[in-house]
mmCIF file of C-alpha atoms in Angstrom:
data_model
loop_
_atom_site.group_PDB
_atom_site.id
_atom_site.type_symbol
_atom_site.label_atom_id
_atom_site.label_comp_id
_atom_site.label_asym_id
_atom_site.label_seq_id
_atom_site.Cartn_x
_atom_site.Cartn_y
_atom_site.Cartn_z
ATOM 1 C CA UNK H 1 -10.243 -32.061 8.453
ATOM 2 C CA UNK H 2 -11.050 -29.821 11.173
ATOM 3 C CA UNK H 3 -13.870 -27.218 10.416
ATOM 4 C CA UNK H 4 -14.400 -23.934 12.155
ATOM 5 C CA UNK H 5 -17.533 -22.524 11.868
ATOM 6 C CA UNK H 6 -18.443 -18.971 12.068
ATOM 7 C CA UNK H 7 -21.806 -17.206 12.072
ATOM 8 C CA UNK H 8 -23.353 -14.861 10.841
ATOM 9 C CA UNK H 9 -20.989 -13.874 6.802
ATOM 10 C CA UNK H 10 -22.598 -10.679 7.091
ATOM 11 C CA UNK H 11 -24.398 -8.539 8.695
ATOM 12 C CA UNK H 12 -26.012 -4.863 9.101
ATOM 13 C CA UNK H 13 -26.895 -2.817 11.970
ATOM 14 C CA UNK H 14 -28.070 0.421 13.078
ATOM 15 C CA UNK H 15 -25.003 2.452 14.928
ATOM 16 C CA UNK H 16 -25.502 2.031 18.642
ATOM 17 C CA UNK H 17 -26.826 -1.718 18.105
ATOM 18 C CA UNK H 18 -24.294 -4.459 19.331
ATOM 19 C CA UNK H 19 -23.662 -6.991 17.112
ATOM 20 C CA UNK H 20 -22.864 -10.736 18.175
ATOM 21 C CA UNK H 21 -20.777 -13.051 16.270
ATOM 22 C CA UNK H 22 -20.113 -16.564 16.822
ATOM 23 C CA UNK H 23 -17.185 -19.024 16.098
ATOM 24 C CA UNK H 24 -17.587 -22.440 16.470
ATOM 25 C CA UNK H 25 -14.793 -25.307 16.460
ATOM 26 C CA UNK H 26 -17.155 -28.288 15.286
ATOM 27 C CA UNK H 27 -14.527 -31.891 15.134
ATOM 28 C CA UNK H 28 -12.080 -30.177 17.970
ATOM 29 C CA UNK H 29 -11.778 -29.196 21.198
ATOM 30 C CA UNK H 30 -10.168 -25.554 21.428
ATOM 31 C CA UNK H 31 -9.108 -24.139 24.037
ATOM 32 C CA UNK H 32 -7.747 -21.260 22.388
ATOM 33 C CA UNK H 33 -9.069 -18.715 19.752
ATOM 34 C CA UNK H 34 -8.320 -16.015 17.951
ATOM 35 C CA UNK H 35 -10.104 -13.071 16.753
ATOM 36 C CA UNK H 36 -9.247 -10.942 14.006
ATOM 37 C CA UNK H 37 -10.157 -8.090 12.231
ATOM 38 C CA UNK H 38 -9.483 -7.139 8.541
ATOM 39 C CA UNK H 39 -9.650 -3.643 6.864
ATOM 40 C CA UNK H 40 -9.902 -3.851 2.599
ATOM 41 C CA UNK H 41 -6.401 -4.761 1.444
ATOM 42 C CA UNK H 42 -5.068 -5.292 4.069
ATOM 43 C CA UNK H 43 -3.761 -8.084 5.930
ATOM 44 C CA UNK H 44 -5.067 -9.650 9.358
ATOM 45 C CA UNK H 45 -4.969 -7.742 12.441
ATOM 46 C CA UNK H 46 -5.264 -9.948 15.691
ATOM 47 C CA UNK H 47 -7.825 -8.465 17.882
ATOM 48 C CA UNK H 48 -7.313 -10.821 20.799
ATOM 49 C CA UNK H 49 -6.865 -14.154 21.974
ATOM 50 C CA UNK H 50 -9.841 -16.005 23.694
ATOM 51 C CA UNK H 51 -8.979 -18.655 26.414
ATOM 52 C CA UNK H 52 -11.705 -20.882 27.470
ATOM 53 C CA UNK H 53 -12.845 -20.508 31.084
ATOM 54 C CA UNK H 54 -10.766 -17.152 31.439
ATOM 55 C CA UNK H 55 -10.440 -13.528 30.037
ATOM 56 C CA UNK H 56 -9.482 -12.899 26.581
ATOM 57 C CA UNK H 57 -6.063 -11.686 25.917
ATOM 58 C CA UNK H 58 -6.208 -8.112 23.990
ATOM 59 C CA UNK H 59 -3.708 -6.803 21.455
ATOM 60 C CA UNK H 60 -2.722 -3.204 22.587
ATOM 61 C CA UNK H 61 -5.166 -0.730 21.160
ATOM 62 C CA UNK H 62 -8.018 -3.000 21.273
ATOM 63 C CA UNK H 63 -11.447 -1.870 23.574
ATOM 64 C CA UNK H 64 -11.683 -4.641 26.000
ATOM 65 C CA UNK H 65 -15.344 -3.193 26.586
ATOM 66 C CA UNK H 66 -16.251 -2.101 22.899
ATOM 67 C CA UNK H 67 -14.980 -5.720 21.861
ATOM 68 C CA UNK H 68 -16.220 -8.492 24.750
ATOM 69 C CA UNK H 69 -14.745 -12.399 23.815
ATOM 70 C CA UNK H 70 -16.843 -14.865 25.669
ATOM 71 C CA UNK H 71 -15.441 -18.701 25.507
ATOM 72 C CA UNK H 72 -17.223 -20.133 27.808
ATOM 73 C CA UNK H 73 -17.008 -23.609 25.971
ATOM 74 C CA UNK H 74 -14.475 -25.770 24.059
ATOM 75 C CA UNK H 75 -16.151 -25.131 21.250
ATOM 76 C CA UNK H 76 -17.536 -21.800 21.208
ATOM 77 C CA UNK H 77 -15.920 -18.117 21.669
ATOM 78 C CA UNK H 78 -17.963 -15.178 20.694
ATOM 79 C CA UNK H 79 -17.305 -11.659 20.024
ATOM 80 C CA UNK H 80 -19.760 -8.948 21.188
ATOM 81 C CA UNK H 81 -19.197 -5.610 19.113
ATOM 82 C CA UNK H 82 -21.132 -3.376 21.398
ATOM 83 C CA UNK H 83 -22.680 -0.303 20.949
ATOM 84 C CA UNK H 84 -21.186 -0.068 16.939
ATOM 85 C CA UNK H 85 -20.209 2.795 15.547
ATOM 86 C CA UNK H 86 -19.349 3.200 11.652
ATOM 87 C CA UNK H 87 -15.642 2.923 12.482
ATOM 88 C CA UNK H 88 -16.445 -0.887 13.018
ATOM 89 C CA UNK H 89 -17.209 -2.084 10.095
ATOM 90 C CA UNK H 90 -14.642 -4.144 8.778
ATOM 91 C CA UNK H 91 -14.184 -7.607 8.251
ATOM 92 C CA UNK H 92 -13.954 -10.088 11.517
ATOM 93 C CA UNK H 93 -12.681 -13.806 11.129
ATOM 94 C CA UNK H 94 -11.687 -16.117 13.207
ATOM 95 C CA UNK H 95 -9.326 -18.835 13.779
ATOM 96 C CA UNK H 96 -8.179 -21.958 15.755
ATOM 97 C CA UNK H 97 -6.337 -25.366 15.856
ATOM 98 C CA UNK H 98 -6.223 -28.494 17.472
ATOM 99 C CA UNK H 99 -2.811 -28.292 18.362
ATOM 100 C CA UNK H 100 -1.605 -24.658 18.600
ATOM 101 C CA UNK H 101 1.068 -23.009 16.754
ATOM 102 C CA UNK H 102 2.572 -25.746 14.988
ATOM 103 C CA UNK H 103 -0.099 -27.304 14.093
ATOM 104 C CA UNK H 104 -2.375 -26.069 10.575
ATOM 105 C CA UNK H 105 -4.801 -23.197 11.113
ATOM 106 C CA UNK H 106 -8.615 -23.587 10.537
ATOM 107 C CA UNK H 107 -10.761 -20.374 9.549
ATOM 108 C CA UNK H 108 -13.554 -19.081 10.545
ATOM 109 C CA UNK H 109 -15.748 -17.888 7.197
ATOM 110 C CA UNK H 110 -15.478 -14.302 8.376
ATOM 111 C CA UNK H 111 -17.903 -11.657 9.475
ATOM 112 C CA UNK H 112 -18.723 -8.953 7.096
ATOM 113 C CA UNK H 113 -19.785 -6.235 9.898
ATOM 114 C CA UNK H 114 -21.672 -2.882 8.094
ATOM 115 C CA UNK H 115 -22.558 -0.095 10.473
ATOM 116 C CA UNK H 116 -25.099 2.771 9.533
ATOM 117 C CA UNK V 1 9.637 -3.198 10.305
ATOM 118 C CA UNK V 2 7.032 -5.623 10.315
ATOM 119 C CA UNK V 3 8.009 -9.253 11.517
ATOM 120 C CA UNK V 4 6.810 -10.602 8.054
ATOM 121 C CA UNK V 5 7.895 -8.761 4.652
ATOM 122 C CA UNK V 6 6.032 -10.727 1.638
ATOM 123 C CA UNK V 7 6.776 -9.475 -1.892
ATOM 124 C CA UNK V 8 5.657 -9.455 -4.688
ATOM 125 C CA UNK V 9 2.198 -7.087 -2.841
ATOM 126 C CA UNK V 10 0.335 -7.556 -6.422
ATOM 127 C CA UNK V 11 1.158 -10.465 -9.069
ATOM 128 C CA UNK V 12 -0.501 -10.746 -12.762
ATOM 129 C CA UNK V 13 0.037 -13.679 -14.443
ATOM 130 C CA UNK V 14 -1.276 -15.179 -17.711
ATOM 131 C CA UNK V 15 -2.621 -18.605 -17.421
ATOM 132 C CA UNK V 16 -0.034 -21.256 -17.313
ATOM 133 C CA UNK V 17 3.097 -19.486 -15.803
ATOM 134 C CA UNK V 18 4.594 -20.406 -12.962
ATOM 135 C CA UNK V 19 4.481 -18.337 -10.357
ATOM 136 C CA UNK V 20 6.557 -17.311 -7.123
ATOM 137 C CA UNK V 21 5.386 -15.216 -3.616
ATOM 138 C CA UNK V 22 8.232 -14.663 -1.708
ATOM 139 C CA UNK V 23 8.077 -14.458 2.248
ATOM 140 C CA UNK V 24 10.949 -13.317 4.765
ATOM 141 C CA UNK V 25 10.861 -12.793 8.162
ATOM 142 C CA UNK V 26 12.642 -11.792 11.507
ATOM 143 C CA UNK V 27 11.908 -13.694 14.151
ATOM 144 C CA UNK V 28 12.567 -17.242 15.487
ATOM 145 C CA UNK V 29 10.482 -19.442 13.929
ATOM 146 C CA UNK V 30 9.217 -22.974 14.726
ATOM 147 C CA UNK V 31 6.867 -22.933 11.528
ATOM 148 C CA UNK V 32 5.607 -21.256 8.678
ATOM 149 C CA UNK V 33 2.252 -21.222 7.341
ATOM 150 C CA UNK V 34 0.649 -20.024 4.046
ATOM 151 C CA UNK V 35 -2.765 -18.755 4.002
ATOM 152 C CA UNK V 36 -5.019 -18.487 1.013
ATOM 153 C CA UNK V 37 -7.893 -15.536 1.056
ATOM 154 C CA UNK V 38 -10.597 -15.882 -1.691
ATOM 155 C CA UNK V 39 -12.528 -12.908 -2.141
ATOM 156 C CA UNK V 40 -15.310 -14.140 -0.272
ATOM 157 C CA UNK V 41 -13.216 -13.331 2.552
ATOM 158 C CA UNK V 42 -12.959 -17.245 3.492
ATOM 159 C CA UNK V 43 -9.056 -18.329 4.554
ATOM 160 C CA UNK V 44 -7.716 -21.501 3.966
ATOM 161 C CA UNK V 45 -4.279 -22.872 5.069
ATOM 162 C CA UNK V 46 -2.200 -24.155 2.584
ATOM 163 C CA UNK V 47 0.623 -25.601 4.447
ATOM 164 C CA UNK V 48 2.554 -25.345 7.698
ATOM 165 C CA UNK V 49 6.061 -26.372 7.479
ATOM 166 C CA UNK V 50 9.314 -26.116 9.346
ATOM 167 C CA UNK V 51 11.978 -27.280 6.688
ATOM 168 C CA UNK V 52 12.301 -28.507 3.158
ATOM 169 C CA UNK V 53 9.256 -28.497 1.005
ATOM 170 C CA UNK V 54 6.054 -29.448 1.093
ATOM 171 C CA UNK V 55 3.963 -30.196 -1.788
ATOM 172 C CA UNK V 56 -0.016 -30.377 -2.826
ATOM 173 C CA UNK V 57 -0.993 -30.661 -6.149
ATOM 174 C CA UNK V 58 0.208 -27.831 -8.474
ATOM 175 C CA UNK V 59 1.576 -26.167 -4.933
ATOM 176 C CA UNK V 60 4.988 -26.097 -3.527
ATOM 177 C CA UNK V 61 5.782 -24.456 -0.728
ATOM 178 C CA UNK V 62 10.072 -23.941 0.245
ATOM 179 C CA UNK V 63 11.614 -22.697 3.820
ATOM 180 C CA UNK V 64 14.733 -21.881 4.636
ATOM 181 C CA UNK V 65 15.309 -21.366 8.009
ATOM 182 C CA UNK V 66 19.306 -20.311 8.111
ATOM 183 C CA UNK V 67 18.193 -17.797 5.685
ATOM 184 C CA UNK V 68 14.582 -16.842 7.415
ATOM 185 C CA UNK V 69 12.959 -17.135 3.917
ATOM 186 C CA UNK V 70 9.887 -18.907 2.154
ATOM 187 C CA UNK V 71 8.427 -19.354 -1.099
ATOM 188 C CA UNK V 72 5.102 -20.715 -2.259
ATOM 189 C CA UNK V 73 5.372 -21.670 -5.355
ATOM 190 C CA UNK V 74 2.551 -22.164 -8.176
ATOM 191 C CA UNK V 75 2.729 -24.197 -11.243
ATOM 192 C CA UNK V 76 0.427 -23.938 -14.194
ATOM 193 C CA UNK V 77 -1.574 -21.348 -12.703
ATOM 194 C CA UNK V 78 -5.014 -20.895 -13.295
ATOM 195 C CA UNK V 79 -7.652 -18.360 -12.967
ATOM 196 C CA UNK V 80 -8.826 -20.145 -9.999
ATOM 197 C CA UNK V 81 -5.546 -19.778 -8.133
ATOM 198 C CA UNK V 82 -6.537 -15.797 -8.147
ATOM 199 C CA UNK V 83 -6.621 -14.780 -4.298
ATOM 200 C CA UNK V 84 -5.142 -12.828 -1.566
ATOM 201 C CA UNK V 85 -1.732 -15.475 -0.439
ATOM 202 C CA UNK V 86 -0.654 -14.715 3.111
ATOM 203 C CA UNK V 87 2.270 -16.307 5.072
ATOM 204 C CA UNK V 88 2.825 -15.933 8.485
ATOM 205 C CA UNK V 89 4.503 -17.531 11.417
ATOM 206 C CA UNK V 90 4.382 -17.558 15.305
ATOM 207 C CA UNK V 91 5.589 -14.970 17.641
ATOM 208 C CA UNK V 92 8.898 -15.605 19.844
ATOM 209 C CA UNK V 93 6.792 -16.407 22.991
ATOM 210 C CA UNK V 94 3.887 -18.408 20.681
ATOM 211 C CA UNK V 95 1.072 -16.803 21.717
ATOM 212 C CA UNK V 96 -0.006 -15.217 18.620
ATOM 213 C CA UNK V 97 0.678 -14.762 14.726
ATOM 214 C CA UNK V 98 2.546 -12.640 12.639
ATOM 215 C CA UNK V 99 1.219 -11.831 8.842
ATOM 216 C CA UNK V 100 2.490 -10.898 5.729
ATOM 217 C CA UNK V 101 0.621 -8.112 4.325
ATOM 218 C CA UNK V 102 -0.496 -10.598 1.626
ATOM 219 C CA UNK V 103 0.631 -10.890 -2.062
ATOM 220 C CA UNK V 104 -3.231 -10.529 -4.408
ATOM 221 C CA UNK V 105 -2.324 -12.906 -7.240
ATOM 222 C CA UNK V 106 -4.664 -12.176 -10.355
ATOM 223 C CA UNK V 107 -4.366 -14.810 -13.392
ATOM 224 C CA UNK V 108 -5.750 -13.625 -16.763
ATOM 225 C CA UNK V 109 -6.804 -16.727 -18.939
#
C-alpha cells in the first residue's frame, strides 16, 4: 500500500531556531498535501494544503511566514517552522493520497515539535 | 457546530465486548473515512466508504447517507484496539477534511 514518510518523530529546539520537517510520498506521485497540526486531545487541525509547483493553500489563522510549505516535487512537501516560539510545540503530521478525496488517506508518522 | 460530531469522546471496554463509535455529520458527503491514532501519534486509515458496509477483520464500518450517520464497529475487542478513532469526511468544495474530535477507546483485559 502506499507509504508516506515523514521525518524527523521528534524533535527539540532552542526558541528562535527554525525547525524543518519533511514528508515524503515514497510508491505515489502527489500532487497534493496536507499539513496538520495536533494539540493533546485533540483532534487534527489542517494547517494548509501544499500544491506542487505552486503556493500552499493556508487555513485562516495560519502564519503563511511563521509556517513556509515548500513542494517543490511529487514526492516531497516540507514545512519550515521558523523562528519557533514555545507556542509551537505541538504535534505536526502529515497526509496524502494517490487519488484525492475519495480515495484512502496515507499518514505521515507525525512530528513531535518541543520548543525551549 | 462542527461539521463532524463523533460520540462516544471516551469509551472503556472490558476485553471481548463489542463496541460502537458513532459519527454524524452535516455536510454533503461523497465519502467517509475512519482514522485510527495510536499513541505514538502514527494515523492509520481504516476505511473509506460511501454506502453499505465495509468490513476488515474484527472491523465493521456502516454509513448511512439519507441519515448523514456512521458507525465503526468493533467486535471482540482487545487491548490492542486501544487508540484515538477519528472519522472524517470531505468538505463541500473537496479541498480539505473535516474531523471528528476523536472517540479514545481504552480496553481493560
Amino acid at each position: 500500500g502506499a507509504v508516506v514518510s515523514q521525518h524527523p518523530s521528534r524533535v527539540i529546539c532552542k526558541s528562535g531556531t527554525s525547525v524543518k520537517i519533511e514528508c515524503r510520498s515514497l510508491d505515489f506521485q502527489a500532487t497534493t498535501m496536507f499539513w496538520y497540526r495536533q494539540f493533546p486531545k485533540q483532534s487534527l487541525m489542517l494547517m494548509a494544503t501544499s500544491n506542487e509547483g505552486s503556493k500552499a493553500t493556508y487555513e485562516q489563522g495560519v502564519e503563511k511566514d511563521k509556517f513556509l510549505i515548500n513542494h517543490a516535487s511529487l514526492t516531497l512537501s516540507t514545512l519550515t517552522v521558523t523562528s519557533a516560539h514555545p507556542e509551537d510545540s505541538s504535534f505536526y503530521i502529515c497526509s496524502a493520497g494517490p487519488g484525492g478525496f475519495n480515495e484512502k488517506l496515507f499518514f505521515g508518522s507525525g512530528t513531535q515539535l518541543s520548543v525551549l | 457546530k462542527n461539521e463532524v460530531e463523533q460520540s462516544p469522546q471516551n469509551l472503556t471496554a472490558q476485553e471481548g465486548e463489542f463496541i460502537t463509535i458513532n459519527c454524524s455529520y452535516s455536510v454533503g458527503i461523497s465519502a467517509l473515512h475512519w482514522l485510527q491514532q495510536h499513541p505514538g501519534g502514527g494515523i492509520v486509515s481504516l476505511f473509506m466508504l460511501s454506502s453499505g458496509k465495509k468490513k476488515h477483520g474484527r472491523l465493521i464500518a456502516t454509513i448511512n447517507i439519507q441519515e448523514k450517520h456512521s458507525s465503526l464497529h468493533i467486535t471482540a475487542s482487545h487491548p490492542r484496539d486501544s487508540a484515538v478513532y477519528i472519522c472524517a469526511v470531505p468538505s463541500n468544495t473537496g479541498n480539505q477534511f473535516y474531523f471528528g474530535t476523536g472517540t479514545s477507546l481504552t480496553v481493560i483485559p
